[in-house]
Short mmCIF file of C-alpha atoms in Angstrom, two decimals:
data_model
loop_
_atom_site.label_atom_id
_atom_site.label_comp_id
_atom_site.label_asym_id
_atom_site.label_seq_id
_atom_site.Cartn_x
_atom_site.Cartn_y
_atom_site.Cartn_z
CA MET A 1 138.32 75.36 120.59
CA ASN A 2 137.72 78.57 118.64
CA LYS A 3 137.16 78.38 114.90
CA SER A 4 138.34 81.03 112.50
CA LEU A 5 135.64 83.00 110.68
CA ILE A 6 137.96 83.58 107.72
CA PRO A 7 137.36 81.00 104.97
CA VAL A 8 140.50 79.07 104.12
CA GLY A 9 141.13 77.49 100.70
CA THR A 10 142.97 74.23 99.96
CA GLU A 11 146.31 76.04 99.85
CA ARG A 12 145.88 77.27 103.43
CA GLY A 13 145.58 80.79 102.11
CA VAL A 14 142.62 83.09 102.53
CA ALA A 15 139.91 82.22 99.96
CA ARG A 16 139.03 84.92 97.46
CA ARG A 17 135.68 86.62 97.89
CA GLU A 18 133.73 88.29 95.13
CA SER A 19 133.73 92.06 95.15
CA ASN A 20 129.94 92.23 95.57
CA PRO A 21 128.93 90.74 98.94
CA PHE A 22 125.35 90.16 97.71
CA SER A 23 126.26 88.21 94.55
CA PHE A 24 126.11 84.84 96.33
CA LEU A 25 122.71 85.74 97.79
CA GLN A 26 121.46 86.81 94.33
CA GLN A 27 122.69 83.52 92.82
CA GLU A 28 120.88 81.53 95.49
CA ILE A 29 117.63 83.49 95.01
CA ASP A 30 117.85 82.96 91.21
CA ARG A 31 118.47 79.24 91.75
CA LEU A 32 115.48 79.05 94.11
CA PHE A 33 113.12 80.75 91.64
CA GLU A 34 114.40 78.61 88.74
CA GLY A 35 113.58 75.52 90.78
CA VAL A 36 110.15 76.76 91.80
CA THR A 37 109.08 77.90 88.32
CA ARG A 38 110.35 74.81 86.49
CA GLY A 39 107.38 72.96 85.07
CA PHE A 40 105.19 76.08 84.83
CA PRO A 41 105.57 77.23 81.21
CA ASN A 42 103.35 80.31 81.63
CA PHE A 43 105.08 81.51 84.78
CA PRO A 44 107.20 84.62 84.19
CA SER A 45 110.94 84.19 84.18
CA PHE A 46 112.79 85.86 87.05
CA THR A 47 116.26 85.25 85.70
CA GLY A 48 116.16 87.86 82.95
CA THR A 49 116.50 85.33 80.12
CA GLY A 50 113.88 87.12 78.01
CA ALA A 51 111.70 84.01 77.75
CA ASN A 52 108.59 86.19 77.76
CA MET A 53 109.78 88.50 74.99
CA PRO A 54 107.95 88.09 71.70
CA ARG A 55 109.89 86.89 68.70
CA MET A 56 110.37 89.65 66.19
CA ASP A 57 111.46 89.66 62.54
CA VAL A 58 112.63 92.83 60.82
CA SER A 59 112.94 92.92 57.04
CA GLU A 60 113.70 95.73 54.65
CA SER A 61 112.85 96.43 51.02
CA ASP A 62 113.54 99.44 48.81
CA LYS A 63 110.37 101.20 49.96
CA ALA A 64 109.61 99.97 53.49
CA ILE A 65 110.74 98.31 56.69
CA GLU A 66 108.48 95.51 57.94
CA ILE A 67 108.43 94.34 61.52
CA GLU A 68 106.53 91.20 62.51
CA ALA A 69 106.09 90.26 66.15
CA GLU A 70 104.52 87.06 67.45
CA LEU A 71 101.88 88.06 70.01
CA PRO A 72 99.68 84.99 70.55
CA GLY A 73 96.52 85.70 72.50
CA LEU A 74 96.88 89.49 72.31
CA GLU A 75 94.34 91.78 70.69
CA THR A 76 94.50 95.35 69.44
CA LYS A 77 93.57 96.72 72.87
CA ASP A 78 96.52 94.88 74.49
CA VAL A 79 99.25 96.44 72.30
CA GLN A 80 100.71 99.96 71.99
CA ILE A 81 103.06 101.23 69.30
CA ASN A 82 104.98 104.50 69.74
CA LEU A 83 107.46 106.34 67.54
CA ALA A 84 109.80 108.85 69.16
CA ASP A 85 113.26 110.03 68.10
CA ASN A 86 113.38 107.42 65.29
CA VAL A 87 112.79 104.57 67.75
CA LEU A 88 109.70 102.41 67.24
CA THR A 89 108.56 100.79 70.50
CA ILE A 90 106.04 97.97 70.74
CA ARG A 91 104.55 97.39 74.20
CA GLY A 92 102.01 94.83 75.27
CA GLU A 93 100.39 93.25 78.26
CA LYS A 94 98.60 89.94 78.54
CA LYS A 95 96.25 89.08 81.34
CA SER A 96 94.34 85.86 81.66
CA GLU A 97 92.19 84.30 84.31
CA ARG A 98 90.71 80.84 84.46
CA GLU A 99 88.24 79.66 87.06
CA GLU A 100 86.85 76.18 87.58
CA LYS A 101 84.29 75.24 90.17
CA ASP A 102 83.24 71.77 91.12
CA LYS A 103 81.60 70.38 94.20
CA ASP A 104 84.97 69.12 95.47
CA TYR A 105 87.25 72.00 94.51
CA HIS A 106 87.51 75.61 93.37
CA LEU A 107 90.43 76.51 91.09
CA VAL A 108 91.41 80.04 90.09
CA GLU A 109 94.48 80.67 87.92
CA ARG A 110 95.68 84.12 86.95
CA SER A 111 98.66 85.02 84.83
CA PHE A 112 99.91 88.29 83.46
CA GLY A 113 102.99 89.66 81.84
CA SER A 114 104.17 92.64 79.88
CA PHE A 115 106.90 93.30 77.36
CA SER A 116 108.52 96.13 75.45
CA ARG A 117 110.63 95.83 72.29
CA SER A 118 112.26 98.72 70.42
CA VAL A 119 113.71 99.08 66.93
CA GLN A 120 115.95 101.92 65.74
CA LEU A 121 114.61 103.34 62.46
CA PRO A 122 116.40 105.52 59.88
CA GLN A 123 116.38 109.29 60.23
CA GLY A 124 113.36 111.10 58.83
CA VAL A 125 110.63 108.50 59.42
CA LYS A 126 107.29 110.25 60.00
CA PRO A 127 104.59 108.83 62.31
CA GLU A 128 102.03 109.09 59.49
CA ASP A 129 104.21 106.70 57.45
CA VAL A 130 103.76 103.88 59.99
CA SER A 131 100.86 101.42 59.79
CA ALA A 132 100.10 98.32 61.85
CA GLU A 133 97.68 95.42 61.87
CA ILE A 134 97.28 92.34 64.02
CA ALA A 135 95.86 89.04 62.80
CA LYS A 136 96.04 85.50 64.20
CA GLY A 137 98.52 86.50 66.90
CA VAL A 138 100.98 88.23 64.55
CA LEU A 139 101.50 91.99 64.62
CA LYS A 140 102.75 93.44 61.34
CA VAL A 141 104.13 96.98 61.37
CA THR A 142 105.02 98.63 58.06
CA VAL A 143 107.22 101.72 58.04
CA LYS A 144 107.60 103.61 54.76
CA LYS A 145 111.19 104.63 54.22
CA PRO A 146 111.81 108.36 53.94
CA ALA A 147 112.78 109.68 50.53
CA PRO A 148 116.52 109.97 50.11
CA ALA A 149 117.89 113.45 50.56
CA GLN A 150 118.12 115.25 47.26
CA SER A 151 120.97 117.52 46.44
CA LYS A 152 120.66 120.61 44.34
CA GLN A 153 123.47 122.71 43.06
CA ILE A 154 123.04 126.34 44.02
CA GLU A 155 124.03 128.98 41.51
CA ILE A 156 126.37 131.60 42.86
CA LYS A 157 125.68 135.16 41.67
CA SER A 158 128.15 137.96 41.61
CA ALA A 159 127.40 140.80 43.93
CA ALA A 160 127.06 144.18 42.23
CA ALA A 161 129.62 146.60 43.51
#
C-alpha cells in the first residue's frame, strides 16, 4: 500500500505549511540548545533572549545624561566606549578560564562572551564632554548636555541706492 507524502489534517484537507521551510528546523535547533544549556548559568544564550546583555540605567538631569551599566568581572581593558553620529556605544568582552588539577582528574573550564549596547544622545554632544569610570563592576558614563541653541535677532539695514 502506498502512503501519501502530503500531510493531511483532521478535516481531511491538506495541512497548512509555514511559508519558511526551515522554520521547523530552526525551532528544533533552538529547543535542542535550550535543553543542553539549561543548568549552565554562564553558558551563552543561543535563543537571542539577551540574557548576556548588561543591565543599563539611563537618567537625565538639567546638565547631564548619566548611563550606568552593570559589568561584573570586567575591567577597564575589557570595555570600549565610542561616540559617533550622536550614538554612544558601549562594547565589552569577558573571558575567563579556570583550571583544576588533581591526581584523579584535570578540569579546564573556559567561558567568553561579548556585548554591545547603544544609546541615542541629543544633537550636538561632543566627545570631549563624555567621561567614564568603572568601579565594583559598574560602569558610569556621564555625558554633558550641549548648551541650548541661542537665538539672536539680526538687524536689517537698508541698502544705499
